[in-house]
Amino acid sequence: MKKDEAVVGMVIFLFGAITTLLSLKMPLGTFRKSGTGLFPLCLGILLMILSVILLLKLFFQNKEALK
């Protein structure tokens, strides 16, 4: 696993988690009438999902290289 890419994946995950937690302090509303916290909430969740995919990809590439 490339160490730099793993660190970047973890930083992106932490940024997404902080964004999600801070967005929960704002009114969310609904998808029809969104509040100020709905977009940052969706953005934070998307960042966390994408960073987990990146980290899993790096992890499984590393396992295949060791064989």
Rosetta silent file (secondary structure, phi, psi, omega in degrees, C-alpha in Angstrom):
SEQUENCE: MKKDEAVVGMVIFLFGAITTLLSLKMPLGTFRKSGTGLFPLCLGILLMILSVILLLKLFFQNKEALK
SCORE:     score description
SCORE:     0.000 S_00000001
   1 L     0.000  132.015  177.781    0.000    0.000    0.000 S_00000001
   2 L   -73.991  123.261 -173.174    1.376    3.372   -0.901 S_00000001
   3 H   -62.946  -39.970 -178.678    1.739    5.257    2.337 S_00000001
   4 H   -64.178  -42.148 -179.397    1.009    8.691    0.861 S_00000001
   5 H   -67.688  -35.753  177.879   -2.240    7.574   -0.740 S_00000001
   6 H   -66.410  -40.265  178.318   -3.381    5.921    2.481 S_00000001
   7 H   -64.681  -41.416  178.108   -2.729    9.110    4.437 S_00000001
   8 H   -62.943  -41.641  177.608   -4.679   11.132    1.874 S_00000001
   9 H   -61.790  -40.011  178.750   -7.585    8.681    2.126 S_00000001
  10 H   -69.661  -37.772  178.220   -7.650    9.005    5.907 S_00000001
  11 H   -65.646  -41.380  177.840   -7.487   12.807    5.759 S_00000001
  12 H   -64.563  -38.697  177.239  -10.390   12.898    3.307 S_00000001
  13 H   -63.104  -44.328  179.184  -12.369   10.576    5.589 S_00000001
  14 H   -64.071  -39.958  176.851  -11.722   12.829    8.595 S_00000001
  15 H   -61.829  -42.200  177.823  -12.717   15.911    6.601 S_00000001
  16 H   -65.366  -39.126  179.405  -15.957   14.197    5.580 S_00000001
  17 H   -66.644  -42.364  178.760  -16.670   13.132    9.170 S_00000001
  18 H   -65.605  -41.247  178.078  -16.085   16.651   10.507 S_00000001
  19 H   -61.557  -42.369  179.612  -18.255   18.121    7.742 S_00000001
  20 H   -65.085  -45.895 -179.558  -21.030   15.660    8.570 S_00000001
  21 H   -63.512  -41.839 -179.806  -20.879   16.320   12.300 S_00000001
  22 H   -71.247  -30.316  179.643  -20.905   20.089   11.879 S_00000001
  23 H   -71.038  -24.218  179.166  -23.763   19.960    9.360 S_00000001
  24 L   -70.846  -14.214  177.409  -25.936   18.167   11.912 S_00000001
  25 L   -82.458  -10.833  179.526  -25.877   21.341   14.030 S_00000001
  26 L  -102.071  158.595  177.115  -27.693   23.213   11.238 S_00000001
  27 L   -66.943  131.587 -177.090  -31.327   22.721   10.212 S_00000001
  28 L   -87.439  -41.697 -175.973  -31.575   19.945    7.614 S_00000001
  29 E    72.273 -153.348  177.489  -35.077   20.382    6.258 S_00000001
  30 L  -123.740  177.893  178.253  -36.240   17.941    3.589 S_00000001
  31 L   -70.906  -27.787  177.293  -35.174   17.308    0.023 S_00000001
  32 L   -75.927  -40.030  179.481  -38.095   19.418   -1.239 S_00000001
  33 L  -128.460   81.597 -172.310  -37.381   22.295    1.134 S_00000001
  34 E   -75.163  146.046  174.572  -33.764   21.872    2.110 S_00000001
  35 L   -92.177 -175.364 -176.487  -32.204   23.585    5.061 S_00000001
  36 L   -72.846  -17.586 -176.799  -28.694   24.938    5.286 S_00000001
  37 L   -96.536   -5.371 -175.204  -27.259   21.672    6.617 S_00000001
  38 H   -70.316  -45.340 -179.456  -28.549   19.262    3.982 S_00000001
  39 H   -64.703  -47.035  177.220  -25.901   19.892    1.310 S_00000001
  40 H   -63.386  -32.198  177.245  -22.914   19.654    3.696 S_00000001
  41 H   -63.706  -48.571  178.926  -24.407   16.484    5.186 S_00000001
  42 H   -64.053  -39.068  179.049  -24.663   14.836    1.763 S_00000001
  43 H   -64.745  -43.729  179.368  -21.198   16.078    0.832 S_00000001
  44 H   -63.578  -42.197  178.699  -19.650   14.712    4.034 S_00000001
  45 H   -64.762  -42.133  178.620  -21.277   11.312    3.592 S_00000001
  46 H   -63.195  -42.104  178.135  -20.125   11.167   -0.039 S_00000001
  47 H   -62.349  -41.155  179.816  -16.547   12.056    0.946 S_00000001
  48 H   -66.110  -41.551  179.792  -16.495    9.331    3.589 S_00000001
  49 H   -63.876  -45.766 -179.061  -17.850    6.704    1.180 S_00000001
  50 H   -66.155  -36.187  178.986  -15.342    7.601   -1.539 S_00000001
  51 H   -70.699  -34.568  176.113  -12.412    7.606    0.883 S_00000001
  52 H   -65.881  -40.089  176.915  -13.382    4.167    2.213 S_00000001
  53 H   -61.526  -43.213  178.399  -13.495    2.884   -1.368 S_00000001
  54 H   -61.259  -46.169 -178.619  -10.026    4.349   -1.987 S_00000001
  55 H   -65.937  -39.516  177.179   -8.613    2.771    1.182 S_00000001
  56 H   -64.970  -40.115  177.767  -10.150   -0.629    0.411 S_00000001
  57 H   -61.390  -45.140  178.417   -8.756   -0.484   -3.123 S_00000001
  58 H   -63.515  -40.548 -178.766   -5.283    0.291   -1.781 S_00000001
  59 H   -64.115  -45.383 -177.827   -5.553   -2.470    0.823 S_00000001
  60 H   -74.179  -28.988  174.409   -6.550   -5.151   -1.675 S_00000001
  61 H   -66.345  -36.999  179.598   -3.920   -4.046   -4.201 S_00000001
  62 H   -67.296  -40.374  178.846   -1.307   -4.434   -1.481 S_00000001
  63 H   -63.112  -40.021 -179.636   -2.518   -7.963   -0.622 S_00000001
  64 H   -68.754  -32.966 -179.451   -2.266   -9.018   -4.270 S_00000001
  65 H   -71.638  -25.912 -179.148    1.264   -7.611   -4.547 S_00000001
  66 H   -78.516  -19.621 -178.161    2.424   -9.674   -1.550 S_00000001
  67 L   -72.565    0.000    0.000    1.360  -12.984   -3.120 S_00000001
